[in-house]
CSV table of N, CA and C in Angstrom, one decimal:
chain,number,residue,atom,x,y,z
A,23,MET,N,0.8,-1.1,-0.1
A,23,MET,CA,0.1,0.0,0.0
A,23,MET,C,1.0,1.1,0.0
A,24,LYS,N,1.9,1.3,-0.8
A,24,LYS,CA,2.8,2.2,-1.0
A,24,LYS,C,2.0,3.6,-1.2
A,25,ASP,N,1.1,3.6,-1.9
A,25,ASP,CA,0.0,4.9,-2.5
A,25,ASP,C,-0.6,5.4,-1.5
A,26,CYS,N,-0.8,4.8,-0.2
A,26,CYS,CA,-1.7,5.2,0.6
A,26,CYS,C,-1.5,6.6,1.4
A,27,TRP,N,-0.4,7.0,1.2
A,27,TRP,CA,-0.3,8.3,1.9
A,27,TRP,C,-1.1,9.6,0.9
A,28,ILE,N,-1.1,9.2,-0.1
A,28,ILE,CA,-2.1,10.2,-1.0
A,28,ILE,C,-3.4,10.4,-0.4
A,29,LEU,N,-3.8,9.6,0.2
A,29,LEU,CA,-5.3,10.0,0.7
A,29,LEU,C,-5.2,11.0,2.1
A,30,GLN,N,-4.1,11.0,2.5
A,30,GLN,CA,-4.0,11.7,3.7
A,30,GLN,C,-4.4,13.2,3.6
A,31,GLU,N,-4.7,13.7,4.5
A,31,GLU,CA,-5.2,15.2,4.4
A,31,GLU,C,-3.7,15.9,4.4
A,32,GLN,N,-3.3,17.0,3.3
A,32,GLN,CA,-2.2,17.6,3.5
A,32,GLN,C,-2.4,18.6,4.4
A,33,PRO,N,-1.1,19.2,5.0
A,33,PRO,CA,-1.1,20.5,5.9
A,33,PRO,C,-1.7,21.5,5.0
A,34,ALA,N,-2.0,22.6,5.7
A,34,ALA,CA,-2.3,23.8,5.1
A,34,ALA,C,-1.4,24.5,4.5
A,35,GLY,N,-1.6,25.0,3.2
A,35,GLY,CA,-0.7,25.5,2.5
A,35,GLY,C,0.0,24.8,1.7
A,36,HIS,N,0.1,23.1,1.6
A,36,HIS,CA,0.6,22.5,0.9
A,36,HIS,C,-0.1,22.1,-0.3
A,37,GLU,N,0.7,22.2,-1.1
A,37,GLU,CA,0.3,21.9,-2.6
A,37,GLU,C,1.3,21.2,-3.5
A,38,ASP,N,1.1,20.0,-3.8
A,38,ASP,CA,1.8,19.4,-4.6
A,38,ASP,C,1.4,19.5,-6.2
A,39,ASP,N,1.7,20.3,-7.0
A,39,ASP,CA,1.2,20.5,-8.3
A,39,ASP,C,2.2,20.1,-9.3
A,40,THR,N,3.2,19.2,-8.9
A,40,THR,CA,4.1,18.6,-9.7
A,40,THR,C,3.4,17.9,-10.9
A,41,ALA,N,3.8,18.3,-12.2
A,41,ALA,CA,3.0,17.8,-13.4
A,41,ALA,C,4.2,17.0,-13.9
A,42,GLU,N,3.9,15.6,-14.3
A,42,GLU,CA,4.4,14.5,-14.9
A,42,GLU,C,3.7,13.8,-16.0
A,43,ILE,N,4.4,12.9,-16.7
A,43,ILE,CA,3.7,12.2,-17.7
A,43,ILE,C,3.2,11.2,-16.9
A,44,VAL,N,1.6,10.8,-16.8
A,44,VAL,CA,1.0,10.0,-16.1
A,44,VAL,C,0.1,9.0,-16.9
A,45,ASP,N,0.4,7.5,-16.8
A,45,ASP,CA,-0.3,6.5,-17.4
A,45,ASP,C,-1.5,6.4,-16.6
A,46,ILE,N,-2.6,6.8,-17.6
A,46,ILE,CA,-4.0,6.7,-17.2
A,46,ILE,C,-4.4,5.4,-16.9
A,47,ALA,N,-4.0,4.3,-17.3
A,47,ALA,CA,-4.5,3.1,-16.8
A,47,ALA,C,-4.1,2.7,-15.7
A,48,GLU,N,-2.7,2.9,-15.4
A,48,GLU,CA,-2.2,2.4,-14.2
A,48,GLU,C,-2.6,3.4,-13.0
A,49,THR,N,-3.0,4.8,-13.5
A,49,THR,CA,-3.3,5.7,-12.4
A,49,THR,C,-4.7,5.0,-11.9
A,50,LEU,N,-5.7,4.6,-12.8
A,50,LEU,CA,-7.0,4.3,-12.5
A,50,LEU,C,-7.1,3.0,-12.0
A,51,LYS,N,-6.0,2.1,-12.2
A,51,LYS,CA,-6.0,0.7,-11.5
A,51,LYS,C,-5.6,0.8,-9.9
A,52,THR,N,-4.9,1.9,-9.8
A,52,THR,CA,-4.4,2.2,-8.2
A,52,THR,C,-5.7,2.8,-7.6
A,53,ALA,N,-6.5,3.8,-8.2
A,53,ALA,CA,-7.7,4.1,-7.5
A,53,ALA,C,-8.6,3.0,-7.2
A,54,ILE,N,-8.7,1.9,-8.1
A,54,ILE,CA,-9.5,1.0,-8.1
A,54,ILE,C,-9.2,0.1,-7.0
A,55,ARG,N,-8.0,-0.3,-6.6
A,55,ARG,CA,-7.5,-1.0,-5.5
A,55,ARG,C,-8.0,-0.3,-4.2
A,56,PHE,N,-7.8,1.0,-4.6
A,56,PHE,CA,-8.1,1.8,-2.9
A,56,PHE,C,-9.8,1.4,-2.9
A,57,GLY,N,-10.4,1.7,-4.1
A,57,GLY,CA,-11.9,1.7,-3.9
A,57,GLY,C,-12.5,0.3,-3.6
A,58,LYS,N,-11.8,-1.0,-4.1
A,58,LYS,CA,-12.2,-2.1,-3.6
A,58,LYS,C,-12.4,-2.2,-2.1
A,59,VAL,N,-11.8,-1.7,-1.5
A,59,VAL,CA,-11.5,-1.8,0.1
A,59,VAL,C,-12.7,-1.3,0.8
A,60,ALA,N,-13.4,-0.2,0.0
A,60,ALA,CA,-14.4,0.3,0.9
A,60,ALA,C,-15.7,-0.6,1.0
A,61,ASP,N,-16.4,-0.3,2.1
A,61,ASP,CA,-17.6,-1.0,2.9
A,61,ASP,C,-18.6,-1.3,1.8
A,62,ASN,N,-18.5,-0.1,0.8
A,62,ASN,CA,-19.9,-0.4,-0.1
A,62,ASN,C,-19.5,-1.1,-1.4
A,63,ALA,N,-18.0,-1.5,-1.5
A,63,ALA,CA,-17.8,-2.2,-2.6
A,63,ALA,C,-17.9,-3.7,-2.4
A,64,LYS,N,-18.3,-4.1,-1.0
A,64,LYS,CA,-18.5,-5.6,-0.8
A,64,LYS,C,-19.6,-6.0,-1.6
A,65,SER,N,-20.6,-5.3,-1.9
A,65,SER,CA,-21.6,-6.0,-2.5
A,65,SER,C,-21.6,-5.8,-4.1
A,66,VAL,N,-20.8,-5.2,-4.6
A,66,VAL,CA,-20.7,-4.9,-6.1
A,66,VAL,C,-19.4,-5.8,-6.6
A,67,GLU,N,-19.7,-6.2,-7.7
A,67,GLU,CA,-18.4,-7.1,-8.2
A,67,GLU,C,-17.8,-5.9,-9.4
A,68,ILE,N,-16.3,-6.0,-9.1
A,68,ILE,CA,-15.6,-5.0,-10.1
A,68,ILE,C,-14.9,-5.8,-11.1
A,69,GLU,N,-15.4,-5.6,-12.4
A,69,GLU,CA,-14.5,-6.1,-13.6
A,69,GLU,C,-13.5,-5.4,-14.0
A,70,GLU,N,-12.5,-5.7,-14.5
A,70,GLU,CA,-11.4,-5.0,-15.2
A,70,GLU,C,-11.1,-5.7,-16.5
A,71,SER,N,-11.0,-4.9,-17.7
A,71,SER,CA,-10.5,-5.7,-18.9
A,71,SER,C,-9.8,-4.3,-19.6
A,72,TRP,N,-8.4,-4.5,-19.7
A,72,TRP,CA,-7.5,-3.5,-20.1
A,72,TRP,C,-6.8,-3.8,-21.6
A,73,LYS,N,-6.9,-2.9,-22.3
A,73,LYS,CA,-6.2,-3.0,-23.5
A,73,LYS,C,-4.7,-2.8,-23.3
A,74,GLU,N,-3.8,-3.1,-24.3
A,74,GLU,CA,-2.2,-3.1,-24.3
A,74,GLU,C,-2.0,-1.5,-24.5
A,75,ASP,N,-2.6,-0.9,-25.2
A,75,ASP,CA,-2.2,0.6,-25.4
A,75,ASP,C,-2.1,1.3,-24.2
A,76,SER,N,-1.2,2.1,-24.1
A,76,SER,CA,-0.9,2.8,-23.2
A,76,SER,C,-1.5,4.4,-23.5
A,77,TYR,N,-2.1,5.1,-22.5
A,77,TYR,CA,-2.7,6.3,-22.7
A,77,TYR,C,-2.1,7.2,-21.6
A,78,GLU,N,-1.4,8.3,-21.9
A,78,GLU,CA,-0.8,9.1,-21.0
A,78,GLU,C,-1.1,10.4,-21.4
A,79,THR,N,-0.9,10.9,-20.0
A,79,THR,CA,-1.4,12.6,-20.1
A,79,THR,C,-0.3,13.3,-19.2
A,80,ARG,N,-0.2,14.5,-19.3
A,80,ARG,CA,0.5,15.3,-18.3
A,80,ARG,C,-0.2,15.9,-17.1
A,81,GLY,N,0.2,15.6,-15.8
A,81,GLY,CA,-0.8,16.0,-14.9
A,81,GLY,C,-0.2,15.6,-13.6
A,82,ASN,N,-0.9,15.8,-12.4
A,82,ASN,CA,-0.4,15.3,-11.0
A,82,ASN,C,-1.0,13.8,-10.8
A,83,ARG,N,-0.2,12.8,-10.7
A,83,ARG,CA,-0.7,11.7,-10.5
A,83,ARG,C,-1.4,11.5,-9.4
A,84,ASN,N,-1.3,12.0,-8.1
A,84,ASN,CA,-2.0,11.9,-7.0
A,84,ASN,C,-3.5,12.6,-7.0
A,85,LYS,N,-3.3,13.8,-7.6
A,85,LYS,CA,-4.7,14.3,-7.8
A,85,LYS,C,-5.6,13.4,-8.8
A,86,LEU,N,-5.1,13.1,-9.7
A,86,LEU,CA,-5.6,12.3,-10.7
A,86,LEU,C,-6.4,10.8,-9.9
A,87,ILE,N,-5.5,10.0,-9.1
A,87,ILE,CA,-5.9,9.0,-8.3
A,87,ILE,C,-7.3,9.6,-7.4
A,88,GLN,N,-7.1,10.6,-6.9
A,88,GLN,CA,-8.2,11.3,-5.9
A,88,GLN,C,-9.5,11.6,-6.8
A,89,VAL,N,-9.4,12.0,-8.0
A,89,VAL,CA,-10.4,12.2,-8.8
A,89,VAL,C,-11.0,10.9,-9.1
A,90,PHE,N,-10.4,9.8,-9.7
A,90,PHE,CA,-10.8,8.5,-10.1
A,90,PHE,C,-11.7,7.8,-8.7
A,91,LEU,N,-10.9,8.1,-7.6
A,91,LEU,CA,-11.3,7.4,-6.5
A,91,LEU,C,-12.6,8.1,-6.1
A,92,ASN,N,-12.7,9.3,-6.3
A,92,ASN,CA,-14.1,10.0,-5.8
A,92,ASN,C,-15.3,9.5,-7.1
A,93,LEU,N,-15.0,9.5,-8.2
A,93,LEU,CA,-15.8,9.0,-9.0
A,93,LEU,C,-16.3,7.3,-8.7
A,94,ILE,N,-15.3,6.6,-8.4
A,94,ILE,CA,-15.6,5.2,-7.9
A,94,ILE,C,-16.4,5.1,-7.1
A,95,GLN,N,-16.2,6.0,-5.8
A,95,GLN,CA,-16.8,6.0,-4.6
A,95,GLN,C,-18.4,6.5,-5.0
A,96,ASN,N,-18.5,7.5,-5.7
A,96,ASN,CA,-19.9,7.8,-6.1
A,96,ASN,C,-20.6,6.8,-6.8
A,97,SER,N,-20.1,6.2,-7.6
A,97,SER,CA,-20.4,5.0,-8.5
A,97,SER,C,-21.1,3.8,-7.6
A,98,LEU,N,-20.2,3.5,-6.5
A,98,LEU,CA,-20.5,2.4,-5.6
A,98,LEU,C,-21.8,2.9,-4.9
A,99,GLN,N,-21.8,4.1,-4.4
A,99,GLN,CA,-23.0,4.5,-3.6
A,99,GLN,C,-24.1,4.6,-4.2
A,100,SER,N,-24.1,4.6,-5.7
A,100,SER,CA,-25.4,4.7,-6.4
A,100,SER,C,-25.9,3.1,-6.6
A,101,MET,N,-25.0,2.2,-5.9
A,101,MET,CA,-25.5,0.7,-6.4
A,101,MET,C,-25.8,0.0,-4.9
A,102,PRO,N,-26.6,0.5,-4.0
A,102,PRO,CA,-26.9,-0.1,-2.6
A,102,PRO,C,-27.0,-1.5,-2.9
A,103,ASP,N,-27.7,-1.9,-3.5
A,103,ASP,CA,-28.3,-3.3,-3.6
A,103,ASP,C,-27.2,-4.4,-4.5
A,104,GLY,N,-26.1,-3.6,-4.9
A,104,GLY,CA,-25.0,-4.4,-5.5
A,104,GLY,C,-25.0,-4.2,-7.1
A,105,GLY,N,-24.0,-5.1,-7.7
A,105,GLY,CA,-24.4,-4.8,-9.2
A,105,GLY,C,-22.6,-5.0,-9.4
A,106,ILE,N,-22.8,-4.8,-11.0
A,106,ILE,CA,-21.3,-5.1,-11.6
A,106,ILE,C,-20.9,-3.6,-12.1
A,107,TYR,N,-19.6,-3.4,-11.7
A,107,TYR,CA,-19.0,-2.0,-12.0
A,107,TYR,C,-17.7,-2.5,-13.2
A,108,SER,N,-17.8,-2.1,-14.3
A,108,SER,CA,-16.8,-2.4,-15.4
A,108,SER,C,-16.0,-1.3,-15.6
A,109,PHE,N,-14.8,-1.8,-15.8
A,109,PHE,CA,-13.6,-1.0,-16.2
A,109,PHE,C,-12.9,-1.4,-17.4
A,110,GLN,N,-12.8,-0.6,-18.7
A,110,GLN,CA,-12.5,-1.1,-19.8
A,110,GLN,C,-11.5,-0.1,-20.3
């Protein structure tokens, strides 16, 4: 869980806006790992199917993980009776 620190609250005035080349699929996979441990994820089956192509962008990897994780959490909350969440 080397990436766990990204979810910690940062001290006031701290902004890590370092832009770098980010692999979108790897960043999303990291967010999915965090999302799978949420209580509301237990009744949802998470399917993953990845293409071998690499999609990159320039940005802050940690912030992108937080954005993806927020979207995953919102989606999981919208499925209180369970379901299938598919990433492709």
